[in-house]
Short mmCIF file of C-alpha atoms in Angstrom, two decimals:
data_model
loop_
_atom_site.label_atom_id
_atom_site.label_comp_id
_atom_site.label_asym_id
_atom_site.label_seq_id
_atom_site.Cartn_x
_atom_site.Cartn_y
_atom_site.Cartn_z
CA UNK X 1 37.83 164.20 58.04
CA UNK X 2 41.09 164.30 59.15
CA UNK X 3 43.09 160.52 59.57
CA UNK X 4 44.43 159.40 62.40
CA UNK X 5 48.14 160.16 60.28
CA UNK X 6 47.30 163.17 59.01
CA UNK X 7 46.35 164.55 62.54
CA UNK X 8 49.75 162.50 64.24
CA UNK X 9 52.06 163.88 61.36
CA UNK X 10 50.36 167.34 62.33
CA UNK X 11 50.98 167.01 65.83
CA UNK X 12 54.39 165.89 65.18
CA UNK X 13 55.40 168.60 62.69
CA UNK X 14 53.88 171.31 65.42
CA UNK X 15 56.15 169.77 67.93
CA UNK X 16 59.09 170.15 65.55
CA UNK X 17 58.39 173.81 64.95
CA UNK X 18 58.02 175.00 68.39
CA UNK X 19 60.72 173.48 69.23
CA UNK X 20 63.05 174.83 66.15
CA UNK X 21 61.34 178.27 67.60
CA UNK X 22 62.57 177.74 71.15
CA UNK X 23 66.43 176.39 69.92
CA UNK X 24 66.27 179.40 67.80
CA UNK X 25 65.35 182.05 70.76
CA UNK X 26 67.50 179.97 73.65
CA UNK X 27 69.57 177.81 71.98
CA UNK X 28 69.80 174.19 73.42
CA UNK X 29 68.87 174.98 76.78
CA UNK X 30 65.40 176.76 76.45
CA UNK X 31 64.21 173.33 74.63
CA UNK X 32 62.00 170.91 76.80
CA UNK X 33 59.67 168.82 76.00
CA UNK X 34 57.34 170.23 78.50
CA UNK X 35 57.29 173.79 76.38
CA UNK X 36 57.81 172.42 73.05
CA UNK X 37 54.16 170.93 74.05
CA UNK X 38 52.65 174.30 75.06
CA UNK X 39 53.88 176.00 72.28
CA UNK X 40 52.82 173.70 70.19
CA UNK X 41 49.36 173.90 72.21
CA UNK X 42 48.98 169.88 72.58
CA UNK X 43 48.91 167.88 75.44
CA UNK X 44 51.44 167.35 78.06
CA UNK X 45 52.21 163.74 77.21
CA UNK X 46 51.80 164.22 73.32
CA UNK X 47 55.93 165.30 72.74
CA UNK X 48 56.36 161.72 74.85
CA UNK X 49 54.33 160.09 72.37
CA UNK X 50 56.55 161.36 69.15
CA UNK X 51 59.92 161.63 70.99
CA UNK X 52 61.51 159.53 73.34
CA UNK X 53 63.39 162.55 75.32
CA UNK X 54 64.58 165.70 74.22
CA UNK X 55 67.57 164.44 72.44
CA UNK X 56 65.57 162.59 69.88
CA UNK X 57 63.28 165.71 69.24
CA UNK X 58 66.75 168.01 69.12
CA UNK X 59 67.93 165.00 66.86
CA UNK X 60 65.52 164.84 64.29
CA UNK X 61 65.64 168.84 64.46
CA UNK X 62 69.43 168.58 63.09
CA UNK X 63 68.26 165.97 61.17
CA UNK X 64 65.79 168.54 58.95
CA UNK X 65 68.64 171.62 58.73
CA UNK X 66 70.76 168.94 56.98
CA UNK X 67 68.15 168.15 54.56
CA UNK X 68 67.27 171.44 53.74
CA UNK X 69 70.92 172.52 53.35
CA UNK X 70 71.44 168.99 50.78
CA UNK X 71 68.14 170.23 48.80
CA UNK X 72 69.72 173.68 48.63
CA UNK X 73 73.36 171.99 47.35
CA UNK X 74 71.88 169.58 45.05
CA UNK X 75 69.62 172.57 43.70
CA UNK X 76 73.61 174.34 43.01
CA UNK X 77 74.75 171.64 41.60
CA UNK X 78 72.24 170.77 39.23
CA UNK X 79 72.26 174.16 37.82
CA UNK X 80 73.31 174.95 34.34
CA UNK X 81 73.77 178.75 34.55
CA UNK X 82 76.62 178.05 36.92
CA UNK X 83 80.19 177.78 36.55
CA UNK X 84 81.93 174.99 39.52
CA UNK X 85 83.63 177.67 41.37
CA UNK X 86 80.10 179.89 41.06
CA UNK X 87 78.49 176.45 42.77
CA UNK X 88 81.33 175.95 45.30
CA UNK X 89 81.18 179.71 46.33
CA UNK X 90 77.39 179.55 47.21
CA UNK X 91 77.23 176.31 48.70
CA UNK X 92 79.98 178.00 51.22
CA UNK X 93 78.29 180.78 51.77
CA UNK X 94 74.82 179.09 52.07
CA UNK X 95 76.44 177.01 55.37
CA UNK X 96 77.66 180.44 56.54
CA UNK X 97 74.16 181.79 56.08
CA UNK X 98 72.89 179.38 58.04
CA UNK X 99 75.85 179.84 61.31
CA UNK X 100 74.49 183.91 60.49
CA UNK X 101 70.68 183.22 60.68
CA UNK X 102 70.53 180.19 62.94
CA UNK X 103 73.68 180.30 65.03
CA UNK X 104 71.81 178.02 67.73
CA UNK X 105 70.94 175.39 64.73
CA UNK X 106 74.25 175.97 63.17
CA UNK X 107 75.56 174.45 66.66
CA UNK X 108 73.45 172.03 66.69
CA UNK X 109 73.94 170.69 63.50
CA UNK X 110 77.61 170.19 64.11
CA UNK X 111 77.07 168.57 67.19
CA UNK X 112 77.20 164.74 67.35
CA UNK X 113 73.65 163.59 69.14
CA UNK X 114 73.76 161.75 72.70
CA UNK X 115 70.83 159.45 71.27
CA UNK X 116 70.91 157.65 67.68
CA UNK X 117 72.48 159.77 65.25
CA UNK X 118 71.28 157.46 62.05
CA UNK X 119 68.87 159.91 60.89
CA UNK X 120 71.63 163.17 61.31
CA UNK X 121 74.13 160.96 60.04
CA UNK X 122 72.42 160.37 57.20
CA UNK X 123 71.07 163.11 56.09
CA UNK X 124 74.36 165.09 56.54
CA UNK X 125 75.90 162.18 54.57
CA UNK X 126 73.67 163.48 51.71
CA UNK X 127 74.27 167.01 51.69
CA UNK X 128 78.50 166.41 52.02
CA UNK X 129 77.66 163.79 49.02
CA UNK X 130 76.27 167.07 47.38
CA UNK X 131 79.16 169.27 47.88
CA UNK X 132 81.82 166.66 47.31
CA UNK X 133 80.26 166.15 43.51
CA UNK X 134 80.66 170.32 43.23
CA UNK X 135 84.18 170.22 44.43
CA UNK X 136 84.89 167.17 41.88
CA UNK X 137 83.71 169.35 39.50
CA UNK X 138 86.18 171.98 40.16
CA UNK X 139 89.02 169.48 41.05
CA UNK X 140 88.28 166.14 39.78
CA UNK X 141 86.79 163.01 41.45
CA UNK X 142 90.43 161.85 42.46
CA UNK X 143 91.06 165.32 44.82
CA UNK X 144 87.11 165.95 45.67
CA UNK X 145 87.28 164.37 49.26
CA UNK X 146 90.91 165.98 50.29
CA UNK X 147 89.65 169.69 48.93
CA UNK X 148 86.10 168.93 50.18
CA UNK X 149 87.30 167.98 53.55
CA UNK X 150 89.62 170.92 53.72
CA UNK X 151 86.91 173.38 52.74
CA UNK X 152 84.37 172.06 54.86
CA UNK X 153 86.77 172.48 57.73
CA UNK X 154 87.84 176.05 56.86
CA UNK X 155 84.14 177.39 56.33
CA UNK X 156 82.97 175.71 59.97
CA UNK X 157 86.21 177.62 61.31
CA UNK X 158 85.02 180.85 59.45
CA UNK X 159 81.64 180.46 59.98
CA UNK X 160 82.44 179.73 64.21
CA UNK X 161 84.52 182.70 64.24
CA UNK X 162 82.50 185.01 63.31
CA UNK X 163 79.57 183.74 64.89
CA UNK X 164 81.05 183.81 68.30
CA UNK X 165 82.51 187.92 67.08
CA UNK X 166 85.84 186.64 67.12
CA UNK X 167 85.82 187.23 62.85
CA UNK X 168 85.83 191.05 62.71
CA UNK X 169 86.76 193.31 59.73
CA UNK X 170 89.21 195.31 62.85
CA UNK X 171 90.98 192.83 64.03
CA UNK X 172 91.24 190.29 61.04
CA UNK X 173 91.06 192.47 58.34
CA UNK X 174 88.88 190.47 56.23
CA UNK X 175 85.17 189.21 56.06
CA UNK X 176 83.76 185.68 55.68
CA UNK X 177 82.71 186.67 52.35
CA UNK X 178 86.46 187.10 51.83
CA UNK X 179 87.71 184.51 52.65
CA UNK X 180 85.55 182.35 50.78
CA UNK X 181 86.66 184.05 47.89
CA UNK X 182 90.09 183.39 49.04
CA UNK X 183 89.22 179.49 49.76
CA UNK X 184 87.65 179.60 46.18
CA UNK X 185 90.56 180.98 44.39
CA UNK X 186 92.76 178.52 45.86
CA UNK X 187 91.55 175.15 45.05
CA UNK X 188 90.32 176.85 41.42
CA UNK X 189 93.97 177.64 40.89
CA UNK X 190 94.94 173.75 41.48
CA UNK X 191 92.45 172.25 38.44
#
């Protein structure tokens, strides 16, 4: 028999996916609460019981795509086979991935929330915690937030470009790929 938890942390998780299903088809706009309930094939009034409004729901979306990408950076930093500049180049590339895969998410994730932003706050707190200790491993605790900040800045520039087409092998010359090499290469060369 199925608790009364169980079956609200079901109902709840079915809301999030349909509506991580309609952000990803529509982006921003093709999320309401009223269709995040029929994909998610509960009630009417059941995304009102979970979520205030639509904010909160697209909130605690953002939320979960921070998490995952600070599971996937701790995962980097933590391994052994590794080198720093091995970790720093995938973590880079794992944001672009995401702006590739998920441009509508990507978006959203770099959007500050209209409702309470604790929960994105924090758990993009914990991911940037995770990057900063790969970059202090490439550049020392003393640099880390400086080279952090300036590589987090540069691979959301990269990563908007080319999402939006403006990043093209004819008119640039280079690929995101390249320039994270490039990005790499540089703060490497200041240790």
């Amino acid at each position: 028999m199925v608790s009364r938890e169980e079956s609200a942390a079901s109902t709840r998780r079915a809301l999030l996916d349909a509506a991580a299903a309609l952000l990803g088809a529509g982006g921003v706009e093709a999320v309401t609460l009223r269709e995040v309930g029929a994909r998610a094939g509960v009630s009417r009034g059941a995304p009102y019981r979970h979520f205030a409004d639509k904010e909160s729901l697209l909130t605690a979306i953002a939320s979960e795509a921070w998490e995952r990408v600070g599971t996937d950076v701790s995962v980097l930093r933590t391994s052994p086979e590794l080198s720093a500049s091995e970790k720093l180049r995938a973590a880079l590339s794992g944001l672009i991935a995401v702006g590739r895969e998920q441009p509508h998410l990507y978006r959203l994730m770099f959007t500050q929330p209209s409702g309470d932003p604790t929960a994105v706050v924090r758990a993009a707190g914990r991911s940037q915690d995770e990057f900063l200790a790969i970059v202090a491993e490439l550049v020392g605790e003393q640099d880390a937030r400086r080279y952090g900040a300036l590589l987090m800045a540069s691979v959301h520039g990269v990563t908007s470009m080319e999402v939006s087409g403006h990043l093209t092998k004819e008119k640039w010359g280079t690929s995101a790929e390249e320039l994270i090499e490039m990005l790499v290469g540089m703060v490497a060369a200041e240790r």
